Amino acid sequence: MTAPKKSKDQPAPRISVIGTGYLGATHAAAMAELGFDVVGVDTDPHKVEELKEGRAPFFEPGLPELIRRNVAAGRLTFTTDLAEAVALSDVHFICVGTPQQSGSFAANLSYVEAAARGIAENLTHDGLIVGKSTVPVGTGAHLRAIIADAAPEGIGVELVWNPEFLREGKAVDDTLSPDRLVFGGTSPAAEATLRRIYEKPIAEGTPVLVADLPTAELVKVSANAFLATKISFINAIAEVCDAAGADVSLLADALGHDVRIGRQFLNAGLGFGGGCLPKDIRALMHRSNELGAHAAVGLLQQVDEINMGRRQRVIDLALKALGGSVLNRRIGVLGAAFKPHTDDVRDSPALNVAAALHLRGAQVVVYDPQARATAQKLFPTLGYADSMEEALTGADLTVVLTEWDEFTTADPAAVGAIVRGRTVIDGRNCLDAGTWNRAGWSVLAMGTVPEVAPLADDLAALAAVR
């Protein structure tokens, strides 16, 4: 496999983006916004038609406007014809999914492999293939072999890795103004091409790290594993706070003032979910085991187990609040998405808890400002409401599972007037408990509910005995 030839005064590279899911649609629109001619490719004709009409197939703030503006300007097009897109383009970004394999923690690389092979087979001139999908370390070397075998004779092609660091709900800004850029396995010519593509954010101060291929592959999954570890750490400490009568939110604030730790991802509660953190830490666990890095396997297994245990904690609180059984009790669930500002319900703790309560015989009514449609496809047997008022009217128990602003700013007195029982489980520690208590509510939070007498009382009793 030879590197693409570099010439002086090259015109701006034309870009293809293979896969128009969450990552691909955002990346394609952002590259067009940076001034490049971009074609997005997907195998789903319905999704392609939606995108052509300027409609994003998922909820992401700012993305529909970005798509419509660049489609109208003629810089952004979409197609199902991979061969045509490859022939028109010089740089090809692989943005397809790497879901968890059925029955295994390993990542399913079939879509990445198919994209790499399809690009290589359809090359009509020298090209640069850029991987953005999150993959296990070692994938790039495997894909290079596939590409070398599939590329036409005499065509120069190079595979490099440029991992994505998007946050759902902030993906547009994260693409146009990334906090870092990583280029993995690049030749000088490939690095120059990537620097040209990202010229604007680089000029605005985005740092560039040039790495070998394995390091670039490991960056994203390592970042996700670290963030997941912070979440599971504070949730483990929340259990200690429950037992000792301490306040995990104040504790997290105190920890966050330490610059070595920071406050982000120290919010105790229901735990993490979504399409990235759960599958990425499990894929890293699987790959680490293959490589014999068993310490990493043990750590990540504990992180995953602590996270999954938080879902059961909410169910236990619901059972306790309703006298030991939720059978035939109406429960208003606020939130279905795994976090606010998205309609993503993949591995959503909120939806998982709602389904578990339903299976225990509760009449569950779910409301989410954006995720009703995606949630209903996944769990059609749950009840769904079009408003918070509809979900909570007559509820014996209220459960807040996604921290949308609509929920955190709700008037507890007004909500109290429509429910049957004024008990709320704050699964995200996002409510002002004092305000809700003064409105007549009993607030059960994560890491602030004493399971035994507070530690101070225990010490006082011990002193009295002495």
CSV table of C-alpha atoms in Angstrom, one decimal:
chain,number,residue,atom,x,y,z
A,1,MET,CA,0.0,0.0,0.0
A,2,THR,CA,1.6,3.3,-1.1
A,3,ALA,CA,0.9,6.7,0.2
A,4,PRO,CA,-1.0,9.2,-2.0
A,5,LYS,CA,1.1,11.5,-4.0
A,6,LYS,CA,1.4,15.1,-2.8
A,7,SER,CA,1.6,18.0,-5.2
A,8,LYS,CA,2.0,21.8,-4.6
A,9,ASP,CA,-1.0,24.1,-5.0
A,10,GLN,CA,-3.5,21.2,-4.7
A,11,PRO,CA,-7.1,22.2,-4.8
A,12,ALA,CA,-9.2,21.7,-1.7
A,13,PRO,CA,-9.7,18.0,-1.1
A,14,ARG,CA,-13.2,16.6,-1.8
A,15,ILE,CA,-14.5,14.6,1.1
A,16,SER,CA,-16.7,11.5,1.4
A,17,VAL,CA,-18.1,10.4,4.7
A,18,ILE,CA,-19.1,6.8,4.9
A,19,GLY,CA,-21.9,6.3,7.4
A,20,THR,CA,-24.4,9.0,8.3
A,21,GLY,CA,-25.4,8.0,11.7
A,22,TYR,CA,-24.8,10.2,14.7
A,23,LEU,CA,-21.0,10.6,14.0
A,24,GLY,CA,-21.2,10.6,10.2
A,25,ALA,CA,-24.0,13.1,9.7
A,26,THR,CA,-22.5,15.5,12.2
A,27,HIS,CA,-19.0,15.2,10.6
A,28,ALA,CA,-20.3,15.6,7.1
A,29,ALA,CA,-22.2,18.7,7.9
A,30,ALA,CA,-19.3,20.2,9.9
A,31,MET,CA,-16.8,19.5,7.0
A,32,ALA,CA,-19.1,21.3,4.6
A,33,GLU,CA,-19.4,24.2,7.1
A,34,LEU,CA,-15.6,24.4,7.0
A,35,GLY,CA,-15.9,25.0,3.2
A,36,PHE,CA,-15.3,21.6,1.7
A,37,ASP,CA,-17.4,19.7,-0.9
A,38,VAL,CA,-18.8,16.7,1.0
A,39,VAL,CA,-20.8,13.7,0.1
A,40,GLY,CA,-22.3,11.5,2.8
A,41,VAL,CA,-22.9,7.8,2.0
A,42,ASP,CA,-25.3,5.4,3.7
A,43,THR,CA,-27.0,2.1,2.8
A,44,ASP,CA,-30.3,3.3,4.2
A,45,PRO,CA,-32.3,5.1,1.4
A,46,HIS,CA,-34.8,6.6,3.9
A,47,LYS,CA,-32.1,8.2,6.0
A,48,VAL,CA,-30.4,9.5,2.8
A,49,GLU,CA,-33.7,11.1,1.7
A,50,GLU,CA,-34.2,12.7,5.1
A,51,LEU,CA,-30.7,14.2,5.0
A,52,LYS,CA,-31.2,15.5,1.5
A,53,GLU,CA,-34.3,17.3,2.7
A,54,GLY,CA,-32.2,18.8,5.5
A,55,ARG,CA,-33.7,16.7,8.3
A,56,ALA,CA,-31.4,14.9,10.8
A,57,PRO,CA,-32.6,11.4,11.6
A,58,PHE,CA,-32.0,12.0,15.4
A,59,PHE,CA,-32.1,14.9,17.8
A,60,GLU,CA,-29.0,17.0,18.1
A,61,PRO,CA,-29.1,20.7,18.8
A,62,GLY,CA,-27.9,22.8,15.9
A,63,LEU,CA,-27.4,20.0,13.4
A,64,PRO,CA,-30.6,20.3,11.3
A,65,GLU,CA,-29.7,24.0,10.7
A,66,LEU,CA,-26.2,23.1,9.7
A,67,ILE,CA,-27.4,20.4,7.3
A,68,ARG,CA,-30.0,22.6,5.7
A,69,ARG,CA,-27.5,25.5,5.2
A,70,ASN,CA,-24.9,23.4,3.5
A,71,VAL,CA,-27.3,21.4,1.4
A,72,ALA,CA,-28.7,24.7,0.1
A,73,ALA,CA,-25.2,26.0,-0.5
A,74,GLY,CA,-24.4,22.9,-2.7
A,75,ARG,CA,-21.5,21.9,-0.5
A,76,LEU,CA,-23.3,18.9,1.1
A,77,THR,CA,-25.0,16.0,-0.7
A,78,PHE,CA,-26.0,12.5,0.3
A,79,THR,CA,-26.2,9.2,-1.7
A,80,THR,CA,-26.5,5.5,-1.4
A,81,ASP,CA,-24.0,5.0,-4.2
A,82,LEU,CA,-20.6,4.3,-2.6
A,83,ALA,CA,-18.8,4.0,-5.9
A,84,GLU,CA,-19.9,7.4,-7.1
A,85,ALA,CA,-19.0,9.0,-3.8
A,86,VAL,CA,-15.5,7.5,-3.8
A,87,ALA,CA,-14.9,8.5,-7.4
A,88,LEU,CA,-15.8,12.1,-6.6
A,89,SER,CA,-13.7,12.4,-3.5
A,90,ASP,CA,-10.1,12.5,-2.3
A,91,VAL,CA,-10.4,12.0,1.4
A,92,HIS,CA,-12.7,9.3,2.8
A,93,PHE,CA,-13.8,9.3,6.4
A,94,ILE,CA,-15.1,6.1,7.9
A,95,CYS,CA,-17.8,6.9,10.4
A,96,VAL,CA,-19.8,3.7,10.6
A,97,GLY,CA,-20.9,2.0,13.9
A,98,THR,CA,-18.9,-0.5,15.9
A,99,PRO,CA,-21.7,-2.0,18.1
A,100,GLN,CA,-21.1,-4.7,20.7
A,101,GLN,CA,-21.2,-8.2,19.3
A,102,SER,CA,-24.2,-10.3,20.2
A,103,GLY,CA,-23.2,-12.6,23.0
A,104,SER,CA,-19.8,-11.0,23.5
A,105,PHE,CA,-18.1,-7.9,24.8
A,106,ALA,CA,-16.1,-7.6,21.6
A,107,ALA,CA,-16.8,-4.8,19.1
A,108,ASN,CA,-18.5,-5.8,15.9
A,109,LEU,CA,-16.1,-4.6,13.2
A,110,SER,CA,-18.0,-5.9,10.2
A,111,TYR,CA,-19.3,-2.4,9.2
A,112,VAL,CA,-15.8,-0.8,9.5
A,113,GLU,CA,-14.3,-3.7,7.4
A,114,ALA,CA,-17.0,-3.4,4.8
A,115,ALA,CA,-16.5,0.4,4.5
A,116,ALA,CA,-12.7,0.1,4.2
A,117,ARG,CA,-13.0,-2.6,1.5
A,118,GLY,CA,-15.8,-0.7,-0.3
A,119,ILE,CA,-13.7,2.5,-0.5
A,120,ALA,CA,-10.6,0.7,-1.6
A,121,GLU,CA,-12.4,-1.3,-4.3
A,122,ASN,CA,-13.9,1.8,-5.8
A,123,LEU,CA,-10.9,4.1,-5.8
A,124,THR,CA,-10.4,5.7,-9.2
A,125,HIS,CA,-7.5,8.0,-8.1
A,126,ASP,CA,-5.1,8.3,-5.2
A,127,GLY,CA,-6.9,8.7,-1.9
A,128,LEU,CA,-6.6,9.0,1.9
A,129,ILE,CA,-8.8,6.9,4.1
A,130,VAL,CA,-9.4,8.3,7.6
A,131,GLY,CA,-10.9,6.2,10.3
A,132,LYS,CA,-13.0,8.0,12.9
A,133,SER,CA,-15.1,5.2,14.3
A,134,THR,CA,-14.2,3.9,17.7
A,135,VAL,CA,-12.3,0.7,17.3
A,136,PRO,CA,-10.2,-1.8,19.3
A,137,VAL,CA,-6.5,-1.3,19.2
A,138,GLY,CA,-5.0,-3.2,16.2
A,139,THR,CA,-7.9,-2.6,13.9
A,140,GLY,CA,-6.0,-0.1,11.7
A,141,ALA,CA,-3.3,-2.6,10.9
A,142,HIS,CA,-6.0,-5.2,9.9
A,143,LEU,CA,-7.8,-2.7,7.7
A,144,ARG,CA,-4.5,-1.7,6.0
A,145,ALA,CA,-4.2,-5.3,4.9
A,146,ILE,CA,-7.8,-5.3,3.6
A,147,ILE,CA,-7.2,-2.1,1.7
A,148,ALA,CA,-3.9,-3.2,0.2
A,149,ASP,CA,-5.6,-6.3,-1.1
A,150,ALA,CA,-8.7,-4.5,-2.5
A,151,ALA,CA,-7.2,-1.3,-4.0
A,152,PRO,CA,-6.8,-1.3,-7.8
A,153,GLU,CA,-3.2,-1.7,-9.1
A,154,GLY,CA,-1.4,1.6,-9.3
A,155,ILE,CA,-3.7,3.6,-7.0
A,156,GLY,CA,-2.0,5.3,-4.1
A,157,VAL,CA,-3.9,5.0,-0.8
A,158,GLU,CA,-3.1,5.4,2.9
A,159,LEU,CA,-5.1,4.6,6.0
A,160,VAL,CA,-4.8,6.8,9.1
A,161,TRP,CA,-6.8,7.3,12.3
A,162,ASN,CA,-8.4,10.5,13.5
A,163,PRO,CA,-10.6,9.5,16.5
A,164,GLU,CA,-13.8,11.4,17.3
A,165,PHE,CA,-14.5,13.0,20.7
A,166,LEU,CA,-18.1,14.1,20.3
A,167,ARG,CA,-20.5,14.6,23.2
A,168,GLU,CA,-24.1,14.0,22.4
A,169,GLY,CA,-26.0,17.3,22.7
A,170,LYS,CA,-22.8,19.3,21.9
A,171,ALA,CA,-21.6,17.4,18.8
A,172,VAL,CA,-21.7,20.4,16.4
A,173,ASP,CA,-19.4,22.5,18.6
A,174,ASP,CA,-17.2,19.6,19.3
A,175,THR,CA,-16.6,19.0,15.6
A,176,LEU,CA,-16.2,22.6,14.5
A,177,SER,CA,-14.1,23.5,17.6
A,178,PRO,CA,-12.6,20.3,19.0
A,179,ASP,CA,-10.6,20.4,22.2
A,180,ARG,CA,-7.9,18.3,20.5
A,181,LEU,CA,-7.1,16.6,17.2
A,182,VAL,CA,-5.3,13.3,17.1
A,183,PHE,CA,-3.7,12.1,13.8
A,184,GLY,CA,-2.5,8.4,14.0
A,185,GLY,CA,-0.2,6.6,11.6
A,186,THR,CA,0.2,9.4,9.2
A,187,SER,CA,2.9,10.0,6.5
A,188,PRO,CA,4.0,13.6,6.0
A,189,ALA,CA,1.6,13.9,3.1
A,190,ALA,CA,-1.4,12.5,5.0
A,191,GLU,CA,-0.6,14.8,8.0
A,192,ALA,CA,-0.5,17.8,5.7
A,193,THR,CA,-3.9,16.8,4.2
A,194,LEU,CA,-5.5,16.5,7.6
A,195,ARG,CA,-4.0,19.8,8.7
A,196,ARG,CA,-5.5,21.4,5.6
A,197,ILE,CA,-8.9,20.0,6.4
A,198,TYR,CA,-8.8,21.1,10.0
A,199,GLU,CA,-7.0,24.4,9.2
A,200,LYS,CA,-9.7,26.6,10.8
A,201,PRO,CA,-9.9,24.9,14.2
A,202,ILE,CA,-6.1,24.6,14.3
A,203,ALA,CA,-5.7,28.3,13.6
A,204,GLU,CA,-8.1,28.9,16.5
A,205,GLY,CA,-5.9,27.1,18.9
A,206,THR,CA,-6.9,23.4,18.8
A,207,PRO,CA,-3.9,21.3,19.7
A,208,VAL,CA,-2.7,18.6,17.3
A,209,LEU,CA,-1.2,15.4,18.6
A,210,VAL,CA,0.5,13.2,16.0
A,211,ALA,CA,0.7,9.6,17.1
A,212,ASP,CA,1.3,6.1,15.9
A,213,LEU,CA,-1.7,4.1,14.8
A,214,PRO,CA,-2.2,2.0,18.0
A,215,THR,CA,-2.0,5.1,20.2
A,216,ALA,CA,-4.6,6.9,18.1
A,217,GLU,CA,-6.9,3.9,18.3
A,218,LEU,CA,-6.6,3.8,22.1
A,219,VAL,CA,-7.2,7.4,22.8
A,220,LYS,CA,-11.0,7.5,22.5
A,221,VAL,CA,-11.7,4.2,24.4
A,222,SER,CA,-9.2,5.2,27.1
A,223,ALA,CA,-10.9,8.6,27.5
A,224,ASN,CA,-14.3,6.9,27.8
A,225,ALA,CA,-13.0,4.3,30.2
A,226,PHE,CA,-11.6,7.0,32.5
A,227,LEU,CA,-14.8,9.0,32.5
A,228,ALA,CA,-16.8,5.9,33.2
A,229,THR,CA,-14.4,5.2,36.1
A,230,LYS,CA,-15.0,8.6,37.6
A,231,ILE,CA,-18.8,8.0,37.4
A,232,SER,CA,-18.6,4.6,39.0
A,233,PHE,CA,-16.2,5.9,41.7
A,234,ILE,CA,-18.5,8.6,42.9
A,235,ASN,CA,-21.4,6.1,42.8
A,236,ALA,CA,-19.5,3.7,44.9
A,237,ILE,CA,-18.8,6.6,47.3
A,238,ALA,CA,-22.6,7.4,47.2
A,239,GLU,CA,-23.3,4.0,48.8
A,240,VAL,CA,-20.9,5.0,51.6
A,241,CYS,CA,-22.7,8.3,52.0
A,242,ASP,CA,-26.1,6.5,52.2
A,243,ALA,CA,-24.8,4.3,55.0
A,244,ALA,CA,-23.1,7.2,56.9
A,245,GLY,CA,-25.7,9.8,56.4
A,246,ALA,CA,-23.4,12.0,54.3
A,247,ASP,CA,-24.2,14.1,51.3
A,248,VAL,CA,-22.5,12.9,48.1
A,249,SER,CA,-23.2,16.1,46.2
A,250,LEU,CA,-21.4,18.3,48.7
A,251,LEU,CA,-18.6,15.7,48.8
A,252,ALA,CA,-18.3,15.8,45.0
A,253,ASP,CA,-18.1,19.6,45.1
A,254,ALA,CA,-15.3,19.4,47.6
A,255,LEU,CA,-13.4,16.9,45.5
A,256,GLY,CA,-14.0,18.9,42.4
A,257,HIS,CA,-12.0,21.9,43.8
A,258,ASP,CA,-8.9,19.7,43.6
A,259,VAL,CA,-7.4,20.6,40.2
A,260,ARG,CA,-6.0,17.1,39.9
A,261,ILE,CA,-9.6,15.6,40.0
A,262,GLY,CA,-12.0,18.2,38.6
A,263,ARG,CA,-15.8,18.3,39.1
A,264,GLN,CA,-17.0,16.9,35.8
A,265,PHE,CA,-18.3,13.4,35.8
A,266,LEU,CA,-18.6,13.3,39.6
A,267,ASN,CA,-22.4,13.5,39.7
A,268,ALA,CA,-23.7,10.5,41.6
A,269,GLY,CA,-26.9,9.0,40.5
A,270,LEU,CA,-28.3,6.5,38.1
A,271,GLY,CA,-25.0,6.0,36.2
A,272,PHE,CA,-23.9,6.2,32.6
A,273,GLY,CA,-25.5,4.8,29.4
A,274,GLY,CA,-25.7,5.6,25.8
A,275,GLY,CA,-24.1,4.3,22.7
A,276,CYS,CA,-20.5,4.9,23.7
A,277,LEU,CA,-19.4,4.4,27.3
A,278,PRO,CA,-20.9,1.0,28.0
A,279,LYS,CA,-19.9,-0.6,24.7
A,280,ASP,CA,-16.5,1.1,24.6
A,281,ILE,CA,-15.4,0.0,28.1
A,282,ARG,CA,-16.6,-3.6,27.4
A,283,ALA,CA,-14.7,-3.7,24.1
A,284,LEU,CA,-11.6,-2.4,25.8
A,285,MET,CA,-12.1,-5.0,28.5
A,286,HIS,CA,-12.4,-7.7,25.8
A,287,ARG,CA,-9.3,-6.5,23.9
A,288,SER,CA,-7.3,-6.1,27.1
A,289,ASN,CA,-8.0,-9.7,28.0
A,290,GLU,CA,-6.9,-10.8,24.5
A,291,LEU,CA,-3.6,-8.8,25.0
A,292,GLY,CA,-3.1,-10.3,28.5
A,293,ALA,CA,-3.5,-6.9,30.3
A,294,HIS,CA,-5.6,-8.4,33.1
A,295,ALA,CA,-5.3,-5.5,35.6
A,296,ALA,CA,-7.2,-3.4,33.1
A,297,VAL,CA,-9.8,-6.1,32.7
A,298,GLY,CA,-10.5,-6.3,36.5
A,299,LEU,CA,-10.7,-2.5,36.8
A,300,LEU,CA,-13.2,-2.1,33.9
A,301,GLN,CA,-15.3,-5.0,35.1
A,302,GLN,CA,-15.7,-3.3,38.5
A,303,VAL,CA,-16.6,0.0,36.8
A,304,ASP,CA,-19.3,-1.8,34.7
A,305,GLU,CA,-20.7,-3.7,37.6
A,306,ILE,CA,-21.0,-0.6,39.9
A,307,ASN,CA,-22.7,1.2,37.1
A,308,MET,CA,-25.3,-1.5,36.4
A,309,GLY,CA,-25.9,-1.8,40.2
A,310,ARG,CA,-27.2,1.8,40.3
A,311,ARG,CA,-30.2,0.8,38.2
A,312,GLN,CA,-31.2,-1.7,40.8
A,313,ARG,CA,-30.7,0.9,43.5
A,314,VAL,CA,-33.5,3.0,42.0
A,315,ILE,CA,-35.8,0.0,41.8
A,316,ASP,CA,-35.1,-0.8,45.5
A,317,LEU,CA,-36.0,2.8,46.4
A,318,ALA,CA,-39.2,2.6,44.5
A,319,LEU,CA,-40.2,-0.6,46.2
A,320,LYS,CA,-39.4,0.9,49.6
A,321,ALA,CA,-41.3,4.1,48.8
A,322,LEU,CA,-44.4,2.1,47.9
A,323,GLY,CA,-44.4,-0.3,50.8
A,324,GLY,CA,-42.6,-3.2,49.3
A,325,SER,CA,-44.5,-3.7,46.0
A,326,VAL,CA,-45.2,-1.6,42.9
A,327,LEU,CA,-47.9,-3.8,41.7
A,328,ASN,CA,-50.8,-1.8,40.1
A,329,ARG,CA,-49.3,1.4,41.4
A,330,ARG,CA,-49.0,4.4,38.9
A,331,ILE,CA,-45.4,5.6,38.5
A,332,GLY,CA,-44.6,8.7,36.5
A,333,VAL,CA,-41.2,8.4,35.0
A,334,LEU,CA,-39.5,11.7,33.8
A,335,GLY,CA,-36.9,10.9,31.3
A,336,ALA,CA,-36.1,8.1,28.8
A,337,ALA,CA,-32.9,9.4,27.0
A,338,PHE,CA,-29.6,8.4,28.6
A,339,LYS,CA,-28.9,12.1,29.2
A,340,PRO,CA,-30.5,15.4,28.3
A,341,HIS,CA,-30.2,17.2,24.9
A,342,THR,CA,-30.5,14.0,23.0
A,343,ASP,CA,-33.1,11.4,21.9
A,344,ASP,CA,-30.6,8.5,22.3
A,345,VAL,CA,-32.0,5.6,24.3
A,346,ARG,CA,-29.2,3.1,23.6
A,347,ASP,CA,-28.4,1.4,26.9
A,348,SER,CA,-30.3,4.1,28.7
A,349,PRO,CA,-30.4,3.6,32.5
A,350,ALA,CA,-33.7,5.6,32.5
A,351,LEU,CA,-35.5,3.4,30.1
A,352,ASN,CA,-34.0,0.3,31.7
A,353,VAL,CA,-35.4,1.2,35.1
A,354,ALA,CA,-38.8,2.1,33.6
A,355,ALA,CA,-39.0,-1.3,32.0
A,356,ALA,CA,-38.0,-3.1,35.1
A,357,LEU,CA,-40.7,-1.3,37.1
A,358,HIS,CA,-43.2,-2.2,34.4
A,359,LEU,CA,-42.2,-5.9,34.7
A,360,ARG,CA,-42.9,-5.8,38.4
A,361,GLY,CA,-46.5,-4.8,37.7
A,362,ALA,CA,-46.3,-1.0,37.9
A,363,GLN,CA,-48.4,1.2,35.6
A,364,VAL,CA,-45.5,3.1,34.2
A,365,VAL,CA,-46.0,6.3,32.3
A,366,VAL,CA,-42.9,7.8,30.7
A,367,TYR,CA,-42.4,11.4,29.5
A,368,ASP,CA,-39.3,12.7,27.7
A,369,PRO,CA,-39.1,16.0,25.8
A,370,GLN,CA,-37.3,14.4,22.8
A,371,ALA,CA,-36.9,10.6,23.2
A,372,ARG,CA,-40.5,9.4,23.1
A,373,ALA,CA,-40.3,8.0,19.5
A,374,THR,CA,-37.0,6.3,20.0
A,375,ALA,CA,-38.1,4.9,23.4
A,376,GLN,CA,-41.4,3.6,22.1
A,377,LYS,CA,-39.6,1.7,19.3
A,378,LEU,CA,-37.4,-0.1,21.9
A,379,PHE,CA,-40.1,-0.6,24.7
A,380,PRO,CA,-43.5,-0.4,23.0
A,381,THR,CA,-45.3,-1.9,26.0
A,382,LEU,CA,-44.6,1.0,28.4
A,383,GLY,CA,-47.0,3.9,28.7
A,384,TYR,CA,-46.0,7.2,27.2
A,385,ALA,CA,-47.2,10.8,27.8
A,386,ASP,CA,-47.0,13.9,25.7
A,387,SER,CA,-46.3,16.2,28.7
A,388,MET,CA,-45.0,16.1,32.2
A,389,GLU,CA,-48.5,16.9,33.5
A,390,GLU,CA,-50.0,13.9,31.7
A,391,ALA,CA,-47.3,11.6,33.0
A,392,LEU,CA,-47.6,12.7,36.6
A,393,THR,CA,-51.4,13.1,37.0
A,394,GLY,CA,-52.5,10.6,39.6
A,395,ALA,CA,-49.0,9.2,40.1
A,396,ASP,CA,-48.4,7.3,43.3
A,397,LEU,CA,-44.6,7.9,42.8
A,398,THR,CA,-42.5,10.2,40.7
A,399,VAL,CA,-39.2,9.1,39.4
A,400,VAL,CA,-36.7,11.6,37.7
A,401,LEU,CA,-34.3,9.6,35.6
A,402,THR,CA,-33.0,12.2,33.0
A,403,GLU,CA,-32.0,15.7,34.1
A,404,TRP,CA,-33.8,17.7,31.5
A,405,ASP,CA,-34.2,21.4,32.4
A,406,GLU,CA,-38.0,21.0,32.3
A,407,PHE,CA,-37.8,18.6,35.2
A,408,THR,CA,-35.1,20.4,37.3
A,409,THR,CA,-37.0,23.7,37.1
A,410,ALA,CA,-40.5,22.4,37.7
A,411,ASP,CA,-42.6,24.0,40.4
A,412,PRO,CA,-42.9,21.3,43.1
A,413,ALA,CA,-46.1,22.9,44.5
A,414,ALA,CA,-47.8,22.7,41.0
A,415,VAL,CA,-46.6,19.2,40.5
A,416,GLY,CA,-47.8,18.2,44.0
A,417,ALA,CA,-51.3,19.3,43.1
A,418,ILE,CA,-51.7,16.7,40.4
A,419,VAL,CA,-50.0,13.6,41.9
A,420,ARG,CA,-51.6,11.1,44.3
A,421,GLY,CA,-48.4,10.6,46.3
A,422,ARG,CA,-45.8,13.3,47.0
A,423,THR,CA,-42.7,11.1,46.9
A,424,VAL,CA,-40.1,11.6,44.3
A,425,ILE,CA,-37.0,9.6,43.6
A,426,ASP,CA,-34.3,11.9,42.3
A,427,GLY,CA,-32.2,9.4,40.2
A,428,ARG,CA,-29.9,12.1,39.0
A,429,ASN,CA,-29.5,14.2,42.2
A,430,CYS,CA,-30.7,17.1,40.0
A,431,LEU,CA,-33.6,18.5,42.1
A,432,ASP,CA,-33.4,21.2,44.8
A,433,ALA,CA,-34.4,18.8,47.6
A,434,GLY,CA,-35.0,21.7,50.1
A,435,THR,CA,-37.5,23.4,47.8
A,436,TRP,CA,-39.3,20.1,47.1
A,437,ASN,CA,-39.4,19.2,50.8
A,438,ARG,CA,-40.9,22.6,51.7
A,439,ALA,CA,-43.6,22.0,49.1
A,440,GLY,CA,-44.6,18.8,51.0
A,441,TRP,CA,-42.5,16.3,49.1
A,442,SER,CA,-40.4,13.4,50.3
A,443,VAL,CA,-37.3,13.3,48.2
A,444,LEU,CA,-35.3,10.1,47.9
A,445,ALA,CA,-31.9,10.9,46.3
A,446,MET,CA,-28.8,8.8,45.4
A,447,GLY,CA,-26.2,9.2,48.1
A,448,THR,CA,-28.1,11.4,50.5
A,449,VAL,CA,-30.6,8.9,51.9
A,450,PRO,CA,-29.5,7.4,55.2
A,451,GLU,CA,-29.9,3.6,55.3
A,452,VAL,CA,-28.8,3.5,59.0
A,453,ALA,CA,-28.6,6.1,61.7
A,454,PRO,CA,-26.2,8.9,60.6
A,455,LEU,CA,-22.6,8.5,61.8
A,456,ALA,CA,-22.8,11.5,64.1
A,457,ASP,CA,-25.7,9.8,66.0
A,458,ASP,CA,-23.8,6.6,66.2
A,459,LEU,CA,-20.8,8.4,67.7
A,460,ALA,CA,-23.0,10.3,70.2
A,461,ALA,CA,-24.6,7.0,71.3
A,462,LEU,CA,-21.2,5.4,71.7
A,463,ALA,CA,-20.0,8.3,73.8
A,464,ALA,CA,-23.0,8.1,76.1
A,465,VAL,CA,-22.4,4.4,76.8
A,466,ARG,CA,-18.8,5.2,77.7
